[in-house]
Coordinates of C-alpha atoms in Angstrom, one line a residue:
M25 CA -17.4 -45.2 -3.4
K26 CA -21.2 -44.4 -3.0
Y27 CA -21.0 -43.4 0.5
K28 CA -17.6 -42.0 0.3
R29 CA -19.1 -39.8 -2.6
I30 CA -22.2 -39.2 -0.5
L31 CA -19.6 -38.4 2.2
I32 CA -17.5 -35.9 0.1
F33 CA -20.8 -33.8 -0.9
I34 CA -21.8 -33.1 2.4
L35 CA -19.0 -32.0 3.5
L36 CA -18.7 -29.8 0.8
I37 CA -22.0 -28.1 1.4
L38 CA -20.5 -27.6 5.1
I39 CA -17.8 -25.9 4.0
F40 CA -19.5 -23.8 1.5
T41 CA -22.1 -23.2 4.2
I42 CA -20.0 -22.2 6.7
A43 CA -18.2 -19.8 4.0
V44 CA -21.3 -17.9 3.7
F45 CA -22.4 -17.8 7.7
E46 CA -18.3 -16.0 8.0
R47 CA -18.8 -13.4 5.6
L48 CA -22.4 -12.6 6.3
K49 CA -21.3 -11.5 9.9
Y50 CA -19.4 -8.7 8.2
F51 CA -21.9 -8.1 5.8
N52 CA -22.9 -4.5 8.0
Q53 CA -19.2 -3.3 8.0
A54 CA -19.5 -0.3 5.6
G55 CA -15.6 1.0 5.2
K56 CA -14.5 4.0 3.5
D57 CA -14.8 2.9 -0.1
V58 CA -18.6 3.0 0.2
Y59 CA -18.5 6.6 -0.1
A60 CA -16.4 6.6 -2.9
Y61 CA -18.6 3.7 -4.4
E62 CA -22.3 6.1 -3.9
K63 CA -20.9 9.1 -4.5
A64 CA -19.8 7.7 -8.5
V65 CA -23.3 5.4 -8.5
V66 CA -25.0 8.7 -7.5
D67 CA -23.0 10.6 -10.6
L68 CA -24.0 7.9 -12.8
L69 CA -27.4 8.3 -12.1
D70 CA -27.6 11.9 -12.6
G71 CA -26.3 11.9 -15.9
R72 CA -22.5 13.5 -14.0
N73 CA -19.6 11.6 -15.4
P74 CA -18.2 9.8 -12.2
Y75 CA -14.2 10.0 -13.0
I76 CA -14.4 13.6 -13.1
W77 CA -13.7 13.4 -8.9
T78 CA -11.9 10.4 -9.7
I79 CA -8.9 12.6 -10.9
E80 CA -9.7 15.1 -8.5
S81 CA -10.0 13.3 -5.6
F82 CA -6.6 11.4 -6.7
S83 CA -4.9 15.1 -7.7
N84 CA -4.0 15.3 -4.5
P85 CA -0.8 13.0 -3.0
D86 CA -1.9 13.6 0.8
D87 CA -4.7 12.9 1.1
T88 CA -4.4 8.7 0.3
G89 CA -8.2 8.1 1.7
N90 CA -11.0 10.4 0.1
H91 CA -10.2 8.9 -4.2
G92 CA -13.0 8.5 -5.7
Y93 CA -14.1 5.0 -7.5
S94 CA -10.9 4.3 -9.9
Y95 CA -11.8 1.0 -11.8
L96 CA -13.9 0.6 -15.3
P97 CA -17.2 1.3 -15.4
L98 CA -18.9 -2.6 -14.8
G99 CA -18.8 -1.9 -11.4
I100 CA -20.6 1.2 -11.1
Y101 CA -23.4 -0.5 -13.4
L102 CA -23.7 -3.2 -10.7
F103 CA -23.9 -0.8 -7.8
S104 CA -26.2 1.2 -9.0
L105 CA -28.9 -1.3 -10.0
L106 CA -28.2 -2.3 -6.7
Y107 CA -28.8 1.2 -5.2
I108 CA -32.2 1.8 -7.0
F109 CA -33.3 -1.2 -5.0
H110 CA -32.2 0.3 -2.0
L111 CA -33.6 3.0 -2.7
F112 CA -37.4 1.3 -3.0
T113 CA -36.7 -1.1 0.2
N114 CA -34.2 1.0 2.5
I115 CA -32.1 -2.1 3.1
E116 CA -28.5 -0.7 3.4
V117 CA -26.6 -0.6 0.0
Q118 CA -23.3 -2.0 1.8
V119 CA -25.4 -5.0 2.5
L120 CA -26.6 -4.9 -1.0
W121 CA -23.0 -4.8 -3.2
K122 CA -21.7 -7.5 -1.2
I123 CA -24.6 -10.0 -2.0
P124 CA -22.9 -10.6 -5.8
V125 CA -19.4 -10.5 -4.4
L126 CA -20.2 -13.5 -1.8
L127 CA -21.7 -15.1 -5.3
A128 CA -18.2 -14.9 -6.9
D129 CA -16.7 -16.0 -3.6
L130 CA -19.1 -19.1 -3.6
G131 CA -18.7 -19.1 -8.0
V132 CA -14.6 -19.2 -7.7
G133 CA -15.3 -22.4 -5.3
V134 CA -17.8 -24.2 -7.9
L135 CA -14.9 -24.2 -10.5
L136 CA -12.3 -25.3 -8.2
V137 CA -14.5 -28.1 -6.9
R138 CA -14.7 -28.4 -10.9
Y139 CA -11.1 -28.9 -11.5
F140 CA -9.8 -31.1 -8.8
F141 CA -13.3 -33.2 -8.3
N142 CA -12.3 -35.8 -10.7
K143 CA -8.3 -35.1 -10.2
D144 CA -7.6 -35.0 -6.2
I145 CA -10.3 -35.2 -3.9
K146 CA -7.8 -33.9 -1.3
V147 CA -6.1 -31.2 -2.7
M148 CA -10.0 -29.9 -3.6
F149 CA -10.3 -29.5 -0.3
L150 CA -7.2 -27.7 0.8
S151 CA -8.0 -25.7 -1.8
L152 CA -11.1 -24.6 -1.4
L153 CA -10.8 -23.6 2.8
V154 CA -7.3 -21.7 1.0
W155 CA -9.7 -19.5 -1.2
L156 CA -12.8 -19.8 1.0
F157 CA -11.1 -18.8 4.3
N158 CA -8.2 -17.2 2.5
P159 CA -6.5 -14.4 5.6
Y160 CA -7.5 -11.8 4.4
M161 CA -11.2 -12.3 5.6
V162 CA -9.9 -14.3 8.7
F163 CA -7.2 -11.9 10.2
R164 CA -8.9 -9.1 9.3
S165 CA -12.0 -9.8 9.4
S166 CA -13.5 -7.9 6.2
Y167 CA -15.3 -8.2 3.2
T168 CA -14.1 -6.3 -0.1
F169 CA -16.4 -5.1 -2.7
I170 CA -15.1 -5.7 -5.6
D171 CA -11.9 -8.2 -6.0
P172 CA -13.8 -11.5 -6.2
L173 CA -16.1 -10.6 -8.8
A174 CA -12.7 -9.9 -10.9
V175 CA -11.2 -13.5 -9.8
F176 CA -14.5 -15.3 -10.6
F177 CA -14.6 -13.8 -13.7
M178 CA -10.6 -14.0 -14.1
M179 CA -11.1 -17.7 -13.4
L180 CA -14.6 -18.3 -15.6
S181 CA -12.4 -17.3 -18.9
L182 CA -9.4 -19.5 -18.0
Y183 CA -12.1 -22.9 -17.9
Y184 CA -13.6 -21.9 -21.2
L185 CA -10.6 -21.0 -22.8
E186 CA -10.4 -24.5 -24.7
R187 CA -14.0 -25.3 -24.4
D188 CA -15.4 -22.0 -26.3
S189 CA -13.3 -18.6 -27.2
V190 CA -15.9 -16.8 -27.2
L191 CA -16.8 -17.2 -23.8
S192 CA -13.4 -16.7 -22.6
G193 CA -13.2 -13.6 -24.1
V194 CA -16.4 -11.9 -22.7
F195 CA -15.2 -13.0 -19.1
I196 CA -11.9 -11.8 -19.1
T197 CA -13.4 -8.5 -20.4
L198 CA -15.8 -8.5 -17.8
G199 CA -13.0 -9.4 -15.2
V200 CA -11.0 -6.5 -16.5
A201 CA -13.6 -4.2 -16.3
F202 CA -14.4 -5.0 -12.7
K203 CA -10.7 -4.6 -11.9
T204 CA -8.1 -4.3 -13.8
F205 CA -5.7 -7.1 -12.8
P206 CA -6.7 -9.7 -14.8
I207 CA -5.1 -8.2 -17.5
L208 CA -2.3 -9.5 -16.5
I209 CA -3.1 -12.8 -18.3
F210 CA -4.5 -11.3 -21.2
P211 CA -2.2 -11.7 -23.6
L212 CA -1.3 -15.6 -22.4
L213 CA -5.5 -16.1 -23.3
I214 CA -4.6 -14.6 -26.7
L215 CA -1.5 -16.9 -27.0
K216 CA -3.2 -20.6 -25.4
S217 CA -6.9 -19.9 -27.6
P218 CA -8.0 -21.7 -30.3
D219 CA -9.6 -19.1 -31.6
R220 CA -7.8 -16.3 -31.3
K221 CA -9.8 -14.3 -33.5
K222 CA -13.7 -15.6 -31.9
F223 CA -11.6 -14.2 -28.7
L224 CA -10.5 -10.6 -29.2
L225 CA -14.0 -10.5 -31.0
A226 CA -15.5 -11.8 -27.9
A227 CA -13.1 -9.1 -25.6
G228 CA -13.3 -6.2 -28.2
I229 CA -17.7 -6.6 -28.5
T230 CA -17.6 -6.8 -25.0
S231 CA -15.8 -3.9 -24.1
L232 CA -17.5 -1.4 -26.3
A233 CA -20.7 -2.9 -24.5
I234 CA -19.2 -1.6 -20.9
A235 CA -18.2 1.6 -22.2
A236 CA -21.2 2.5 -24.4
P237 CA -22.6 4.9 -21.6
F238 CA -19.0 6.9 -21.4
L239 CA -18.9 7.0 -25.8
K240 CA -22.0 9.9 -25.7
S241 CA -18.4 12.4 -26.0
L242 CA -14.6 11.6 -26.9
D243 CA -14.1 13.7 -23.5
D244 CA -16.3 11.7 -21.2
F245 CA -14.5 8.1 -23.0
L246 CA -11.0 10.1 -22.6
T247 CA -12.2 11.1 -18.5
M248 CA -13.4 8.2 -17.8
I249 CA -10.2 6.2 -19.0
R250 CA -8.1 8.7 -16.9
G251 CA -9.9 7.6 -14.3
S252 CA -9.7 4.2 -14.4
V253 CA -6.4 3.6 -15.8
F254 CA -3.8 6.4 -15.9
V255 CA -4.9 7.5 -12.4
H256 CA -2.9 5.1 -11.0
S257 CA 0.1 5.9 -13.1
V258 CA 0.0 9.0 -10.4
R259 CA 0.5 7.1 -7.3
E260 CA 3.2 7.0 -4.6
L261 CA 4.5 4.4 -3.0
Q262 CA 1.5 3.0 -1.2
G263 CA 0.5 0.0 1.5
R264 CA 3.4 -2.3 1.8
P265 CA 5.5 -3.7 -1.4
F266 CA 7.4 -6.4 -0.9
L267 CA 10.9 -4.6 -1.9
F268 CA 10.1 -2.1 0.7
Y269 CA 10.6 -5.2 2.9
I270 CA 13.3 -6.7 2.0
S271 CA 14.9 -2.6 1.7
Y272 CA 14.1 -2.3 5.2
Y273 CA 15.4 -5.8 6.7
L274 CA 18.1 -5.8 4.5
H275 CA 19.2 -2.0 4.4
I276 CA 19.2 -1.9 0.4
E277 CA 18.2 1.0 -1.2
F278 CA 16.0 0.0 -4.3
F279 CA 13.0 3.2 -4.1
Q280 CA 15.4 5.7 -3.5
I281 CA 17.5 4.6 -6.6
V282 CA 15.5 3.4 -9.3
P283 CA 12.2 5.9 -9.8
L284 CA 9.0 4.3 -9.3
K285 CA 8.1 4.5 -12.6
I286 CA 10.9 2.1 -13.5
Y287 CA 8.7 -0.3 -11.1
S288 CA 5.4 0.3 -12.0
I289 CA 6.4 -1.0 -15.8
L290 CA 8.3 -3.8 -14.4
A291 CA 5.1 -4.6 -12.3
S292 CA 2.8 -4.0 -15.3
F293 CA 4.7 -5.6 -17.9
G294 CA 8.2 -7.4 -17.0
G295 CA 5.9 -10.6 -16.5
W296 CA 4.3 -10.9 -19.6
L297 CA 7.9 -11.1 -21.0
L298 CA 8.9 -13.5 -18.6
A299 CA 5.5 -15.6 -19.4
F300 CA 6.2 -15.5 -23.0
F301 CA 9.7 -16.5 -22.6
V302 CA 9.4 -19.2 -20.7
Y303 CA 5.6 -20.1 -23.3
F304 CA 8.4 -19.9 -26.3
K305 CA 10.5 -22.1 -24.3
K306 CA 8.5 -24.8 -23.7
K307 CA 4.8 -24.2 -25.2
T308 CA 3.2 -27.3 -23.6
L309 CA 3.1 -25.0 -20.6
N310 CA -0.6 -24.8 -19.5
I311 CA -2.2 -21.4 -19.1
Y312 CA -2.7 -21.8 -15.4
V313 CA 1.3 -22.4 -14.8
L314 CA 1.8 -19.3 -17.7
G315 CA -0.6 -17.0 -15.5
V316 CA 1.6 -17.1 -12.3
I317 CA 3.6 -15.9 -13.6
P318 CA 2.7 -12.1 -14.5
F319 CA 1.1 -12.1 -11.0
L320 CA 4.8 -13.1 -9.1
I321 CA 6.3 -10.0 -10.9
F322 CA 3.2 -7.7 -10.6
Y323 CA 3.9 -8.7 -6.4
L324 CA 7.5 -8.8 -6.6
F325 CA 8.3 -5.1 -8.5
T326 CA 4.5 -3.3 -7.4
P327 CA 5.3 0.1 -5.7
V328 CA 1.6 -0.5 -4.7
L329 CA 0.8 -3.5 -2.5
N330 CA -2.5 -3.7 -0.2
R331 CA -4.1 -6.3 2.0
T332 CA -6.3 -7.7 -0.8
Y333 CA -3.8 -7.9 -3.7
L334 CA -2.5 -12.1 -3.1
I335 CA -6.4 -13.1 -2.9
W336 CA -6.5 -12.1 -6.4
F337 CA -4.5 -14.9 -7.6
I338 CA -4.8 -17.9 -4.6
P339 CA -7.1 -19.7 -7.5
L340 CA -4.4 -19.9 -9.9
L341 CA -1.7 -20.2 -7.3
C342 CA -3.8 -23.1 -6.0
I343 CA -4.2 -25.3 -9.5
T344 CA -0.4 -23.9 -10.7
V345 CA 1.3 -25.7 -8.1
F346 CA -1.0 -28.9 -8.5
N347 CA 0.1 -28.6 -11.7
L348 CA 3.9 -28.4 -10.9
T349 CA 3.4 -30.6 -7.9
L350 CA 1.2 -33.9 -9.8
K351 CA 3.8 -36.6 -10.1
R352 CA 5.9 -36.2 -7.4
S353 CA 5.6 -36.4 -3.8
N354 CA 2.3 -38.0 -3.6
G355 CA 1.6 -34.5 -3.3
L356 CA 3.2 -33.5 -0.4
I357 CA 5.3 -30.3 -1.8
F358 CA 1.7 -28.9 -3.1
Y359 CA 0.5 -29.2 0.7
I360 CA 3.8 -27.6 2.3
F361 CA 4.1 -25.3 -0.2
L362 CA 0.4 -24.2 0.0
I363 CA 0.4 -24.0 3.6
C364 CA 3.6 -22.3 3.6
F365 CA 1.7 -19.3 1.4
Y366 CA -0.8 -19.3 3.5
V367 CA 1.3 -18.8 6.6
F368 CA 3.0 -16.1 4.9
Y369 CA -0.1 -14.0 3.9
S370 CA -1.2 -13.9 7.0
W371 CA 2.2 -12.5 8.5
Y372 CA 1.8 -10.2 5.4
L373 CA -1.4 -8.9 6.9
I374 CA -0.4 -9.6 10.8
Q375 CA 2.8 -7.0 9.8
W376 CA 0.0 -4.3 8.5
E377 CA -0.9 -4.0 11.7
D378 CA 2.0 -3.8 14.2
G379 CA 4.9 -3.0 11.4
F380 CA 6.0 0.0 8.8
H381 CA 3.4 1.8 6.8
V382 CA 4.9 3.7 3.8
W383 CA 2.8 5.0 1.4
R384 CA 5.1 7.7 0.0
P385 CA 9.2 8.0 -0.7
L386 CA 10.3 10.3 2.2

């Protein structure tokens, strides 16, 4: 038993080390997002509201590649600190900005290890591999700036939900403040929190702290909200939404018949309604199983689906599938499902290069 645990730790160290070196290869990549992030940082440091440019950039539907920073401001604060460090050290800013993302990636891996270590070692290793070597990184040969940070804090919130309502509330708010998709599970966290008052109070205080630099005036605050939240409501069909795939291959018209706003509403709120229904039908379901439901509904109906979106729920999916297949087929269903998901996500990314590309209706 002792030697088995030593071997497990050696394999874990090896996997994490390889994951780090694989990511370091992409640290010098800049990408189009760097310009938007750098402009937002410079605007903030110069005392300007960075979301003014965001709103202006989204007003041109014919230029989808030149949008401003369109998330809540926690990322700007983090990038600003690293940007100042860049000015003193001349280390490339995109390298500095990817360090927290790397740490978040590894942090999610650690959370997966903590969850599975005493449950199923083989499941732990497969989940870890699917996360750390996800198809986006492998087939896209690229790295993202924001998404893993939001995933990390979302998973931290789930981890602490039944342990500490205050920390859970703080962490989910930090996740949303990096990128808004953790809001998909926010109502479910309230439902399952042992102390809802503490959870909501912690989330509220954290939200105020994050918004503080934009509370100098009502106009500043509303501009921030418009530029980070409501600006997305004016986006057209973009990326490769799954419903468009179905429409394309089965020759069924979806987006031409039903307005895009209907799909956006279903994507944003349909998952909450279905998850609430499932919760009240079976209250014993854990938060991970319930949490996957809003993501699946979002992926099905959203008219905007980009390459990184499926990364968001990978850790949640691993834990959910494990919980649902725990007593069946000695885990065989888990392995089959996760491998099928990996193949599907890989195929989806390959289609991005070879297939059709639609970003707005004809």
